mmCIF file of C-alpha atoms in Angstrom:
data_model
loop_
_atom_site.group_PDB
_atom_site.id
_atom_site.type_symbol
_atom_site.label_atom_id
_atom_site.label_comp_id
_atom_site.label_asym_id
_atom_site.label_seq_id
_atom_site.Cartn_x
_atom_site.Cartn_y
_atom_site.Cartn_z
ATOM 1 C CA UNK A 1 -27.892 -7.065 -21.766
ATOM 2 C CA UNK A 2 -28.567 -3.978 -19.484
ATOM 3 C CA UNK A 3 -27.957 -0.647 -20.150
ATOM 4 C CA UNK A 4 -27.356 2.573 -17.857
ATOM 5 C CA UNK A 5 -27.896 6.273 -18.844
ATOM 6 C CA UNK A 6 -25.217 7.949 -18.242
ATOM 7 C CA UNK A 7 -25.269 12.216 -17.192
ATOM 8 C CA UNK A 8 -22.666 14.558 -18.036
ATOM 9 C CA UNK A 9 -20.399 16.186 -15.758
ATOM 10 C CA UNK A 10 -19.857 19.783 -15.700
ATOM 11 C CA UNK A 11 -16.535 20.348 -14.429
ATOM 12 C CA UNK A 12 -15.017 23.916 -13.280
ATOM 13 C CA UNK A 13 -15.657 26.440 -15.146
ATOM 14 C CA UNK A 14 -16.388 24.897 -18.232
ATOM 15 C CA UNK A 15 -19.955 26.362 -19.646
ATOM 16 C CA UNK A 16 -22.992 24.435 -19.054
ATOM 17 C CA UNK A 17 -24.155 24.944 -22.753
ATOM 18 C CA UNK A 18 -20.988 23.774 -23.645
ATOM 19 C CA UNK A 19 -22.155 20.018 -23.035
ATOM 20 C CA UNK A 20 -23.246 16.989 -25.797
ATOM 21 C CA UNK A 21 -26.096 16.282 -23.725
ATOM 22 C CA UNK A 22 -27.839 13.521 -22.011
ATOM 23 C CA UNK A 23 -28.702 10.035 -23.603
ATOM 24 C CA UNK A 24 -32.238 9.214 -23.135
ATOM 25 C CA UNK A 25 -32.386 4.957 -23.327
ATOM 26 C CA UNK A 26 -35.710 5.554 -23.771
ATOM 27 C CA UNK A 27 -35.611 7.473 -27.207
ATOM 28 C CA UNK A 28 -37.213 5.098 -30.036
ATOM 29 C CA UNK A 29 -37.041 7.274 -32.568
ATOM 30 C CA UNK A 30 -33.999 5.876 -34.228
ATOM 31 C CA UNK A 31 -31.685 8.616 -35.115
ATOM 32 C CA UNK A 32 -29.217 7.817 -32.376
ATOM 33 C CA UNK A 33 -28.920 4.293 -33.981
ATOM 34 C CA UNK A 34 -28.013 5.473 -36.995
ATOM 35 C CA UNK A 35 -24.914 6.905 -35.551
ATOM 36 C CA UNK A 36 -21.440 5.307 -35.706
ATOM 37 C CA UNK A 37 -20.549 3.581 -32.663
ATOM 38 C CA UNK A 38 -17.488 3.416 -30.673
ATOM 39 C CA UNK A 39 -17.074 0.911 -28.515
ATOM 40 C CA UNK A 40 -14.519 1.350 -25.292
ATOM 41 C CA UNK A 41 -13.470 -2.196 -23.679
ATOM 42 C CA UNK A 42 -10.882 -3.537 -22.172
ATOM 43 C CA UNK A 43 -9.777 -5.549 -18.786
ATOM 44 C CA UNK A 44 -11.411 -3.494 -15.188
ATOM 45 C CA UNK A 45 -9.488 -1.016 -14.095
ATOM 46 C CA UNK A 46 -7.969 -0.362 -17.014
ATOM 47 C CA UNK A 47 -8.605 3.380 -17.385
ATOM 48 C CA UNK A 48 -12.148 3.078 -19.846
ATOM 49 C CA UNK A 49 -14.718 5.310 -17.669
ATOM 50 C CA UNK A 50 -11.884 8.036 -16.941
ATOM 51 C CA UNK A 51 -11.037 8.457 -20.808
ATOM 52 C CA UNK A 52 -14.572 8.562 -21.341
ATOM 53 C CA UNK A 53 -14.980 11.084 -18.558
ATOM 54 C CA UNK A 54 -12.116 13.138 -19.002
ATOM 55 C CA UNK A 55 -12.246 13.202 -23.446
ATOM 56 C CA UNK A 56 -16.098 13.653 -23.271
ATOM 57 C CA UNK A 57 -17.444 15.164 -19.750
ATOM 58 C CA UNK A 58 -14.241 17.654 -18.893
ATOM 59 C CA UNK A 59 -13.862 15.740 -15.902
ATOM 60 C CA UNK A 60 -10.215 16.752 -14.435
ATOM 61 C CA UNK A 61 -7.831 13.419 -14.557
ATOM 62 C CA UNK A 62 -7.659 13.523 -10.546
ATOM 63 C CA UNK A 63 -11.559 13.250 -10.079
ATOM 64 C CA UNK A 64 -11.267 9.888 -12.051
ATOM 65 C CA UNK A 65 -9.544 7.920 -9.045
ATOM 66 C CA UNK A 66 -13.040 8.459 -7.628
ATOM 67 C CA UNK A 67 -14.745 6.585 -10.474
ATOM 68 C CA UNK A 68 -16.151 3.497 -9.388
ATOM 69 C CA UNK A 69 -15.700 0.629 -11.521
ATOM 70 C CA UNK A 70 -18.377 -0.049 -14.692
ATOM 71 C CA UNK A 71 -20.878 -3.052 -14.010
ATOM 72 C CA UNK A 72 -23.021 -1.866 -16.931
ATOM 73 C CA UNK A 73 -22.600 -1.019 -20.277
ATOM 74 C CA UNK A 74 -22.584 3.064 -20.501
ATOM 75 C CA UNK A 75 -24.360 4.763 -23.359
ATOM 76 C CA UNK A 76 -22.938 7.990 -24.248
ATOM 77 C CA UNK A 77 -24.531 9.879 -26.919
ATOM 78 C CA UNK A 78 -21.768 12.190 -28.556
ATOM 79 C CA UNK A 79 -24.414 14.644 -30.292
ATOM 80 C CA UNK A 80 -22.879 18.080 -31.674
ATOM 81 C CA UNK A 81 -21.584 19.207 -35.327
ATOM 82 C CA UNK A 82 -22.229 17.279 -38.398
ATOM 83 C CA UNK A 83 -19.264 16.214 -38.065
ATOM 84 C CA UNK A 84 -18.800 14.886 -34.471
ATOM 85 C CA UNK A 85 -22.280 12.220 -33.260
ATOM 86 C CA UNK A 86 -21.433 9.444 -32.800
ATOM 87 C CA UNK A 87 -22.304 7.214 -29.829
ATOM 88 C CA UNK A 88 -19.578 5.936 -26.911
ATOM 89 C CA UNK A 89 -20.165 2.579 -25.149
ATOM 90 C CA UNK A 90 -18.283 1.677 -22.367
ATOM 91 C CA UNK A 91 -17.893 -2.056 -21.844
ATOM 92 C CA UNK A 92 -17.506 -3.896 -17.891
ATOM 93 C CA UNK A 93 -14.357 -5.640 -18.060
ATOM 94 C CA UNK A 94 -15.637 -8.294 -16.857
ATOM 95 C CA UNK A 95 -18.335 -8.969 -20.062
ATOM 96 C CA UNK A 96 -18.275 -12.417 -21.292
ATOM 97 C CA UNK A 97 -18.719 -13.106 -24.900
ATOM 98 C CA UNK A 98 -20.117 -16.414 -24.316
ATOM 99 C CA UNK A 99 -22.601 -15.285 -22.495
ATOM 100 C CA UNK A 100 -26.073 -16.377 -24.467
ATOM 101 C CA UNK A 101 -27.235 -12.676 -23.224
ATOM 102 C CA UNK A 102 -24.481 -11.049 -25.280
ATOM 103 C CA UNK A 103 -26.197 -10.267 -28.520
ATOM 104 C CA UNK A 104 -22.648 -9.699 -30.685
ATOM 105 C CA UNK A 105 -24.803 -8.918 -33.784
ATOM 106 C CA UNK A 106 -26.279 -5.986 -31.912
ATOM 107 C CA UNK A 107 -23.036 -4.801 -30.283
ATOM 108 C CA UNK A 108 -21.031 -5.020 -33.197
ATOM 109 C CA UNK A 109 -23.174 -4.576 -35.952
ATOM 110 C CA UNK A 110 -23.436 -1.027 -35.890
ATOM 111 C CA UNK A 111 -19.875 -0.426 -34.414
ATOM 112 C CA UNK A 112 -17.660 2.100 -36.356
ATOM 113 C CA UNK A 113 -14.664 1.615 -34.362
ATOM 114 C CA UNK A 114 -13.870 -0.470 -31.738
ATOM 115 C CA UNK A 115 -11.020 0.514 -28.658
ATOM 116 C CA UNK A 116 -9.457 -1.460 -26.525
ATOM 117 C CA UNK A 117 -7.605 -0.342 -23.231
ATOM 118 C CA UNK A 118 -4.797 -1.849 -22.356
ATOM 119 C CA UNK A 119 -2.800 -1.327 -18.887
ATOM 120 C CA UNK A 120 0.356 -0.488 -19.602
ATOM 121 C CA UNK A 121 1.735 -0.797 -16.157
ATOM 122 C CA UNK A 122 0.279 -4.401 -15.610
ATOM 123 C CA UNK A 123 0.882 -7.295 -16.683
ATOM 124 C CA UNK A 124 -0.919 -7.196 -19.762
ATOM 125 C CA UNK A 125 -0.797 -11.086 -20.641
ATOM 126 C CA UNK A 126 -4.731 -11.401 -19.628
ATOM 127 C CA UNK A 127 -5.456 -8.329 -22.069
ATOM 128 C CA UNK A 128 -3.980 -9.436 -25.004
ATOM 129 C CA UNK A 129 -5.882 -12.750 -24.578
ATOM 130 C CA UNK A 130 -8.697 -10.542 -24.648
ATOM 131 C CA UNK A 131 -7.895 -8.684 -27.117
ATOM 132 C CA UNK A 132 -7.452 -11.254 -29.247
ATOM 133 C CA UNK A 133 -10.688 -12.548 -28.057
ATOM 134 C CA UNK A 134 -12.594 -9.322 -28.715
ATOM 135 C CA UNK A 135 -11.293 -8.678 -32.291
ATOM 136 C CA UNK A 136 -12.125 -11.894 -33.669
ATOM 137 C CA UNK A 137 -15.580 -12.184 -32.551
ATOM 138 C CA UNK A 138 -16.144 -8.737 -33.533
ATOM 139 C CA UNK A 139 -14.202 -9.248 -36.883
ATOM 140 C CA UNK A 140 -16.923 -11.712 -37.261
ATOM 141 C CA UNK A 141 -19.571 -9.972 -37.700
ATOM 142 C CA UNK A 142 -18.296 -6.749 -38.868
ATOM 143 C CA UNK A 143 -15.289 -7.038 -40.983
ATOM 144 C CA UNK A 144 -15.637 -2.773 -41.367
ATOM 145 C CA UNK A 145 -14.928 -2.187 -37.311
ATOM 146 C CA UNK A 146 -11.984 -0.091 -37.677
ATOM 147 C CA UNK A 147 -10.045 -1.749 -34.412
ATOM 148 C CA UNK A 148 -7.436 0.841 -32.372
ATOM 149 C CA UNK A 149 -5.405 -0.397 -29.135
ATOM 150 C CA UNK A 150 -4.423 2.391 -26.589
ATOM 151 C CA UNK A 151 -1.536 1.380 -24.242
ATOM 152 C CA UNK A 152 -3.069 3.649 -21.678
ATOM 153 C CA UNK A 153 -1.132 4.719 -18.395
ATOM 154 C CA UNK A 154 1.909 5.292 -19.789
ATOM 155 C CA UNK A 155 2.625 8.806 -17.480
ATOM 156 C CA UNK A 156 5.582 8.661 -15.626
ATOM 157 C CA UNK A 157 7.423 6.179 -17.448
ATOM 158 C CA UNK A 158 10.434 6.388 -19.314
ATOM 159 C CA UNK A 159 10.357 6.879 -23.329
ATOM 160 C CA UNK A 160 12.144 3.423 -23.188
ATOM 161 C CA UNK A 161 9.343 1.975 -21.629
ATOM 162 C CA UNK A 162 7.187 3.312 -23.389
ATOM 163 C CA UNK A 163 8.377 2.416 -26.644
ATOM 164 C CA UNK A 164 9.626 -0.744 -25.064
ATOM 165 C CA UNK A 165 5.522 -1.548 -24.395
ATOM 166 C CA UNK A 166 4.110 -0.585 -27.511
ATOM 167 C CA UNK A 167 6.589 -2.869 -29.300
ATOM 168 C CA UNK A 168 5.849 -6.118 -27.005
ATOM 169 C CA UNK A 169 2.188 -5.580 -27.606
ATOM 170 C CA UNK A 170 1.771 -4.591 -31.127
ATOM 171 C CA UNK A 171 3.966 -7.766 -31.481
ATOM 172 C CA UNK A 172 2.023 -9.926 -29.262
ATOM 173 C CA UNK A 173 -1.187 -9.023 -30.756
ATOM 174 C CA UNK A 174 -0.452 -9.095 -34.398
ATOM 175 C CA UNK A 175 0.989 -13.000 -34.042
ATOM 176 C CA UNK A 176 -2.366 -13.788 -32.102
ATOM 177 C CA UNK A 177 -4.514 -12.712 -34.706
ATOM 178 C CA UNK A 178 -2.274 -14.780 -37.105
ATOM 179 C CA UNK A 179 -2.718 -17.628 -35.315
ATOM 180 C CA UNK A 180 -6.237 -17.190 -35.428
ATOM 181 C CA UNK A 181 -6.085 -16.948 -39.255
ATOM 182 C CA UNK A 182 -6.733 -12.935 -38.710
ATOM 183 C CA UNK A 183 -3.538 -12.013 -40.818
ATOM 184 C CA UNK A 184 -5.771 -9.066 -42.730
ATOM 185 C CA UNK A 185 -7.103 -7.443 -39.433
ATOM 186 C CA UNK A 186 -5.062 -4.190 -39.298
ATOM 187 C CA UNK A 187 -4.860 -2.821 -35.066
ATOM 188 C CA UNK A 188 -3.592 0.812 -34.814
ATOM 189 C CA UNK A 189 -1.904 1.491 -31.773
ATOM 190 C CA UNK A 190 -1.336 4.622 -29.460
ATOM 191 C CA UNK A 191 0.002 5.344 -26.517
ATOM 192 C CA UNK A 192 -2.210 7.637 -24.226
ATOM 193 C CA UNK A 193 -2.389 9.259 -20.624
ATOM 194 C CA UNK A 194 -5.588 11.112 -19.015
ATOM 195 C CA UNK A 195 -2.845 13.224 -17.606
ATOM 196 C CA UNK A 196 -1.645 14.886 -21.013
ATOM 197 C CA UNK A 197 -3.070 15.619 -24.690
ATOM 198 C CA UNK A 198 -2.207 12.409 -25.843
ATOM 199 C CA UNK A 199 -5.301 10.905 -24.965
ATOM 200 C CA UNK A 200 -7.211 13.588 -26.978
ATOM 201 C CA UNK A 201 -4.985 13.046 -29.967
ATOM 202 C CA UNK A 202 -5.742 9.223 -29.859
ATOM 203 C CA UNK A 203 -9.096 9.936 -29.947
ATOM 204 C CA UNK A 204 -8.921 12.202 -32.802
ATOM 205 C CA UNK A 205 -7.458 9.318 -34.990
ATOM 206 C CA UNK A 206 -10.721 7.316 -34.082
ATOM 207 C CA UNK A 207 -12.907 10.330 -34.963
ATOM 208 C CA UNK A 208 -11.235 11.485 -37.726
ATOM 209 C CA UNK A 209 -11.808 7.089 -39.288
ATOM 210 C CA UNK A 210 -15.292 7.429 -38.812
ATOM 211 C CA UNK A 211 -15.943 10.723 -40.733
ATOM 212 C CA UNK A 212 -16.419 10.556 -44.303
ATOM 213 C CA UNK A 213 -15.845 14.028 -45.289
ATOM 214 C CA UNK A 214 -12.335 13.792 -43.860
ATOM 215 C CA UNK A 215 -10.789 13.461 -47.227
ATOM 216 C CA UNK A 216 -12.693 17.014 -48.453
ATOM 217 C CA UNK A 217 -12.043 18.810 -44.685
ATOM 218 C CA UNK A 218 -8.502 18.016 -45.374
ATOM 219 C CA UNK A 219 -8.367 18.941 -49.066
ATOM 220 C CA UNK A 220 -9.580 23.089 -48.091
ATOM 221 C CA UNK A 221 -7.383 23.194 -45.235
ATOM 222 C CA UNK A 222 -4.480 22.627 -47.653
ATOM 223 C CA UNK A 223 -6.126 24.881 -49.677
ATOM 224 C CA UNK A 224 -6.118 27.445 -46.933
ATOM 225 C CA UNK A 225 -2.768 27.487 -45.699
ATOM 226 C CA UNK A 226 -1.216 27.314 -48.770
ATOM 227 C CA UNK A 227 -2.873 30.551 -49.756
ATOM 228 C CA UNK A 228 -2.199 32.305 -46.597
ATOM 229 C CA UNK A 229 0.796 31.877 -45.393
ATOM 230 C CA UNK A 230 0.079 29.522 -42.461
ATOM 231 C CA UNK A 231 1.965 26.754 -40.944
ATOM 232 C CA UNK A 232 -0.294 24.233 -39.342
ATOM 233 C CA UNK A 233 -4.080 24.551 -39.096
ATOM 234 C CA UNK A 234 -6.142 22.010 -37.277
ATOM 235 C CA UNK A 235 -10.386 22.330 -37.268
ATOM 236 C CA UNK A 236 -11.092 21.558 -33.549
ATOM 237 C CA UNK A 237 -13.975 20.400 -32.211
ATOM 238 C CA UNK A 238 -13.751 23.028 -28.686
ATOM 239 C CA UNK A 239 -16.517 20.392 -26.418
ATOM 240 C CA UNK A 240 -13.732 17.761 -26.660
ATOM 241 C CA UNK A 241 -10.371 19.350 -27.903
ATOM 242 C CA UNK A 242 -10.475 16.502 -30.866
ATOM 243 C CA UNK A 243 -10.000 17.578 -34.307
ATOM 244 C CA UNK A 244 -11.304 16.546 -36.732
ATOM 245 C CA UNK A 245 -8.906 17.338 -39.165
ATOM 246 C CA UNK A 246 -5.740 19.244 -40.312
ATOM 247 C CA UNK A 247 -3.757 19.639 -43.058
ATOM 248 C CA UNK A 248 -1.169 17.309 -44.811
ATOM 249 C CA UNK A 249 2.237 18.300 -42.464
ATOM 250 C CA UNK A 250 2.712 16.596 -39.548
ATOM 251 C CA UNK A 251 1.258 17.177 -36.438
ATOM 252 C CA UNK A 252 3.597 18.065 -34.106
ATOM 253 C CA UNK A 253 2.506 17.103 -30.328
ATOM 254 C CA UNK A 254 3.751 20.597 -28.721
ATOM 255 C CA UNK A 255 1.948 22.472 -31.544
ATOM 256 C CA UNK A 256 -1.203 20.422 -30.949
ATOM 257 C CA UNK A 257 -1.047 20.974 -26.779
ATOM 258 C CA UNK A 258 -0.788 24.896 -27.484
ATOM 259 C CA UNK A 259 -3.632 24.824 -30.122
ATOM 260 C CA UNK A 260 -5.700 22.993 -27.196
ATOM 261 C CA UNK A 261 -4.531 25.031 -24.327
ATOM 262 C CA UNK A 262 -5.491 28.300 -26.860
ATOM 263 C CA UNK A 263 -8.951 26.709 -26.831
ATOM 264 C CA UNK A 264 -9.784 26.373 -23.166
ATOM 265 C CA UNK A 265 -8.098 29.825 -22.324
ATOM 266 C CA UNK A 266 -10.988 31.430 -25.475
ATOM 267 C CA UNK A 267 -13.857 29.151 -23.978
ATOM 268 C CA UNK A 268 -13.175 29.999 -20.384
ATOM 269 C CA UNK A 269 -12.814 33.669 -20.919
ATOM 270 C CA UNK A 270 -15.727 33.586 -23.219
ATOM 271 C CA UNK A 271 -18.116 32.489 -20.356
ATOM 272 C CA UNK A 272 -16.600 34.987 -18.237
ATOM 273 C CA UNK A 273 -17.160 38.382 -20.153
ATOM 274 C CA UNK A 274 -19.579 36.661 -22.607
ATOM 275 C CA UNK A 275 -23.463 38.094 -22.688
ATOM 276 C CA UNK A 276 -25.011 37.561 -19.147
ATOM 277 C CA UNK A 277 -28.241 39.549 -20.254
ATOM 278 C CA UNK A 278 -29.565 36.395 -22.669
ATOM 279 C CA UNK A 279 -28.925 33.126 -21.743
ATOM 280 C CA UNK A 280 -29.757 31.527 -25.088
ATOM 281 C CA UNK A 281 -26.629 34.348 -26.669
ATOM 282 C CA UNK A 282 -24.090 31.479 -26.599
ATOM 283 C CA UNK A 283 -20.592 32.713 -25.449
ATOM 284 C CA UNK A 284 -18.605 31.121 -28.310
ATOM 285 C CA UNK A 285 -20.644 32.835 -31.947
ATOM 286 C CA UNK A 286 -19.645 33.773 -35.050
ATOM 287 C CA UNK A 287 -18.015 36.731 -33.987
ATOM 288 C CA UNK A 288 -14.903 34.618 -31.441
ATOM 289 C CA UNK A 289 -11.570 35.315 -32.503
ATOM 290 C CA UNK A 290 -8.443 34.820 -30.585
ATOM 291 C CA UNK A 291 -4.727 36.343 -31.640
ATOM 292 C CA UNK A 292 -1.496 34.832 -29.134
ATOM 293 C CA UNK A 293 1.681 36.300 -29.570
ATOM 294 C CA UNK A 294 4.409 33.480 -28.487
ATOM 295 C CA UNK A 295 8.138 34.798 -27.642
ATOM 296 C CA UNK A 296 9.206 32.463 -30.527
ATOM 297 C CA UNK A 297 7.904 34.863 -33.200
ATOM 298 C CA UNK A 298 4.921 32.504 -34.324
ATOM 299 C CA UNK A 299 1.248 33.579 -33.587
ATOM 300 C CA UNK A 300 -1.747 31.593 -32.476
ATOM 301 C CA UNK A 301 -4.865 32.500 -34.374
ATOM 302 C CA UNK A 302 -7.962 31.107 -33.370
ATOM 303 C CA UNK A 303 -11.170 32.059 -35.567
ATOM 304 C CA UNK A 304 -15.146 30.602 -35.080
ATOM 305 C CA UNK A 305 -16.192 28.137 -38.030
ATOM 306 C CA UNK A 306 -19.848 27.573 -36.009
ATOM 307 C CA UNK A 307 -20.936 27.029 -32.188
ATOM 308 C CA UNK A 308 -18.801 24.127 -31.861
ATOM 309 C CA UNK A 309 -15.878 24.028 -34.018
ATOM 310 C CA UNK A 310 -12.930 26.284 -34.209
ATOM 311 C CA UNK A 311 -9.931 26.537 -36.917
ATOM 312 C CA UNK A 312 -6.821 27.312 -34.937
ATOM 313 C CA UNK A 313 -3.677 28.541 -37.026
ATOM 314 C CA UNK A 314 -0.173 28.777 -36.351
ATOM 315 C CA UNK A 315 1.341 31.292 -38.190
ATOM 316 C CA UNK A 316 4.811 32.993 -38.472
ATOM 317 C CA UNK A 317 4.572 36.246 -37.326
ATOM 318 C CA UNK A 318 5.805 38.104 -40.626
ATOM 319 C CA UNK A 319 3.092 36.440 -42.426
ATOM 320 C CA UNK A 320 0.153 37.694 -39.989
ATOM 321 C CA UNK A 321 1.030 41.129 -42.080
ATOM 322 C CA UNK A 322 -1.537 39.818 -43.950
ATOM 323 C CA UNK A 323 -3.618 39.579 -41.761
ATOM 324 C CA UNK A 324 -6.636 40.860 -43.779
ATOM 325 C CA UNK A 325 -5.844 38.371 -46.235
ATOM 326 C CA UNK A 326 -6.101 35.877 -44.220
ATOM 327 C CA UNK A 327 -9.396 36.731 -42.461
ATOM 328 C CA UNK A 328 -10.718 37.119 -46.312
ATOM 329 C CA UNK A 329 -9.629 33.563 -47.123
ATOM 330 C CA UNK A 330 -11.441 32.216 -43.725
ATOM 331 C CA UNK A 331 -14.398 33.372 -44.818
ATOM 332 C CA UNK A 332 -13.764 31.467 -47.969
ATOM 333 C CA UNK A 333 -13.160 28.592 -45.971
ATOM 334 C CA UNK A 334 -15.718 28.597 -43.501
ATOM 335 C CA UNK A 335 -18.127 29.025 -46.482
ATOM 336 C CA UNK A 336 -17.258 25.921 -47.914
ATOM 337 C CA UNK A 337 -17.283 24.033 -44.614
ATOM 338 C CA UNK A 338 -21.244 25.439 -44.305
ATOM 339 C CA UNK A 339 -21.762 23.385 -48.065
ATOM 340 C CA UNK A 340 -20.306 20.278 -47.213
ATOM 341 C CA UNK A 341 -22.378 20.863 -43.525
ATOM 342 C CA UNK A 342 -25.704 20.600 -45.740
ATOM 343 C CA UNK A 343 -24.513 18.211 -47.587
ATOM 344 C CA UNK A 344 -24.166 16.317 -44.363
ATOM 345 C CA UNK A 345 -27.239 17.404 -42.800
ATOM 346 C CA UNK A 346 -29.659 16.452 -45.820
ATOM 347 C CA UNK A 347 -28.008 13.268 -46.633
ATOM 348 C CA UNK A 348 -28.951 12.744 -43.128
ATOM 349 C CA UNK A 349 -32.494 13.024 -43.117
ATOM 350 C CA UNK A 350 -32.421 10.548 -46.251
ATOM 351 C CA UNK A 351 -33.768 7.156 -45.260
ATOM 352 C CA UNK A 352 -31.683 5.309 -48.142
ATOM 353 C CA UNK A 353 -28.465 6.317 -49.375
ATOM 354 C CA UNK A 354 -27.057 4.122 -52.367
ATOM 355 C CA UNK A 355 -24.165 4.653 -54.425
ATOM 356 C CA UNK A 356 -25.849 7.186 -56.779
ATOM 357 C CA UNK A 357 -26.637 9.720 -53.856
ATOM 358 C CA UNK A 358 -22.983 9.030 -52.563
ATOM 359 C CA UNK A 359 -21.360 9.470 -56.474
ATOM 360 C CA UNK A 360 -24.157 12.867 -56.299
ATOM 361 C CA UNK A 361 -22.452 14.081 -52.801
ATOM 362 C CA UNK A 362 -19.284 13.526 -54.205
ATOM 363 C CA UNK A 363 -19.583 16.024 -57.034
ATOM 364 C CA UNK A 364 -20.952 18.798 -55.026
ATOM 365 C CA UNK A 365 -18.411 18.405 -52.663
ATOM 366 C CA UNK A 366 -15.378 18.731 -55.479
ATOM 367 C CA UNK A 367 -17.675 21.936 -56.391
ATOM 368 C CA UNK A 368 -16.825 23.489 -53.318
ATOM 369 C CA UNK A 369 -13.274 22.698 -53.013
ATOM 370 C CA UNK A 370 -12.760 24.455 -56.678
ATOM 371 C CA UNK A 371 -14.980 27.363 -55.371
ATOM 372 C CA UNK A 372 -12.474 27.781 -52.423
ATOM 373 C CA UNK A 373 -9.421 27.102 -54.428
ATOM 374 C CA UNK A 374 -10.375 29.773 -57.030
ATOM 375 C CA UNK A 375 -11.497 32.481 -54.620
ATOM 376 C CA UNK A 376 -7.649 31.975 -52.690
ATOM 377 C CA UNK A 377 -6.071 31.957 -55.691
ATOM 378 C CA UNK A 378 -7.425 35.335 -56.306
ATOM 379 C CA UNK A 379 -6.879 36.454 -52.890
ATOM 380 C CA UNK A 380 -3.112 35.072 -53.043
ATOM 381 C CA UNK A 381 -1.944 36.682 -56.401
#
């Protein structure tokens, strides 16, 4: 099975040490596979390389209709926060599983997740025969794969349609796995477009599956907001516009496309008036804030957690009175989010972890959700 390095794009005026880097195939060292994988396949022509691109490289939606078509698998190595490295690889279409070069227990093996693209606006017959094709043999060997189905291309298409789609398939699929005796096999579906954020939401859900801190991220977000007033808070990660997590409301699509627009308006203006004098002074630091006043009397409040994640907060203006409160409780926040970092970073650099270091990690982790809780409780009263 060949492989091709892949190089990032840099696209407009998004900052060159904004990027995840290059993958170097010829790295032996190891670390990269001990990273979750995600695997991107589908049917050619299906729209793999241009999420990839667009998600991951900033590449604008239009420049993908210059992408030539994948004859190699792609290794993309997704290496930023503790929170976000992982490894993307993007699948030919045209990859046969019964080929005695196809090493499944290497592909699959180490996969976290594994996403298939389907054509929405084709006839997507062939697909779901692959599909079904896919998920068993990966099932296989790695009954922990989480396995996600994007309906991709659904712009400019009714809401019918759409929903109309989504229904066929999910039905299609599920009855082919149970006639393959696959009844347990659960396939998450989304509907996504390069063209808007849904794409970038999708991939969020995948993210957020393969990060095992989600449940704790979650827990001091709820934490946070409840103490301060807030309405929805997401933790972004600004390379990619995914976040990695938010609190228990619902996310509301409009909410989530002004969070991400907030982003590449602080990013791009960073690089603009940002320190010219040293180029190692990144442009995004501890010291990036953002405040947007809407005409709907809510506020967008964007504050650094670390070089490349960002808690964005939508707030009712009559609670950013207290604003000082607030700022106090973000530091609260963003000094639990440094624990559970090193927590990350050392288990890490362990070259075993069993069930006592995870029952250890999980301790320390509660630790600093009752450190946060009582300092907003405080802060709150």
């Amino acid at each position: 099975m060949s492989y091709q390095d892949e190089e990032g794009y840099q696209v407009g005026s998004f900052p060159k040490d904004f990027g995840y880097g290059n993958f170097d195939p010829e790295d032996t060292s190891g670390s990269g596979d001990d990273k979750p994988r995600i695997l991107l396949m589908g049917l050619r022509r299906s729209g793999k390389s241009s999420i990839q691109k667009v998600v991951f490289h900033k590449m604008s939606p239009n420049e993908t209709l210059f992408l030539e078509s994948t004859n190699k698998i792609v290794k993309d190595d997704i290496n930023n926060s503790s929170f976000v490295q992982f490894q993307i690889w993007d699948f030919p279409g045209q990859i046969d599983f019964f080929d005695p070069t196809f090493d499944s227990d290497m592909i699959f093996g180490g996969c976290g997740a594994l996403v298939f693209v389907i054509d929405a606006q084709d006839d997507y017959i062939e697909a779901l025969a692959k599909l079904n094709q896919t998920v068993t043999k990966a099932y296989k060997v790695n009954p922990r794969i989480k396995f996600e189905v994007f309906i991709h291309k659904v712009d400019g298409v009714s809401d019918d349609f759409k929903m109309e789609s989504q229904r066929d398939i999910h039905s299609r699929a599920t009855d082919d796995l149970a006639d393959a005796g696959l009844e347990g096999v659960h396939l998450s579906f989304h509907l996504t477009s390069i063209y808007d954020h849904s794409i970038f939401e999708a991939f969020s859900k995948v993210v957020q599956k393969l990060i095992p801190q989600l449940p704790t991220l979650e827990n001091l977000l709820n934490i946070f907001i409840s103490n301060s007033g807030i309405e929805k808070a997401f933790l972004f990660d600004v390379v990619s516009k995914i976040y990695i997590a938010t609190d228990c409301s619902p996310v509301d699509m409009q909410s989530y496309e002004l969070c991400c627009d907030m982003i590449d308006v602080v990013i791009d203006l960073s690089c603009i008036y940002g320190s010219k004098d040293d180029p190692d002074v990144p442009a995004f630091d501890n010291q990036s804030s953002s405040l947007i006043k809407m005409n709907n009397c809510t506020v967008l409040y964007l504050r650094e957690v670390n070089k490349f994640l960002a808690l964005v907060c939508i707030i009712r203006e009559e609670n950013f009175s207290r604003q000082g409160v607030i700022d106090y409780n973000f530091l609260c926040f963003r000094e639990a989010i440094s624990q559970v970092f090193e927590l990350r970073l050392k288990n890490q650099k362990m070259e075993a972890i069993d069930q006592d270091a995870e029952d250890g990690s999980s301790v320390i982790l509660n630790d600093s959700v009752q450190d946060l809780e009582s300092n907003q409780q405080l802060t709150s009263a």
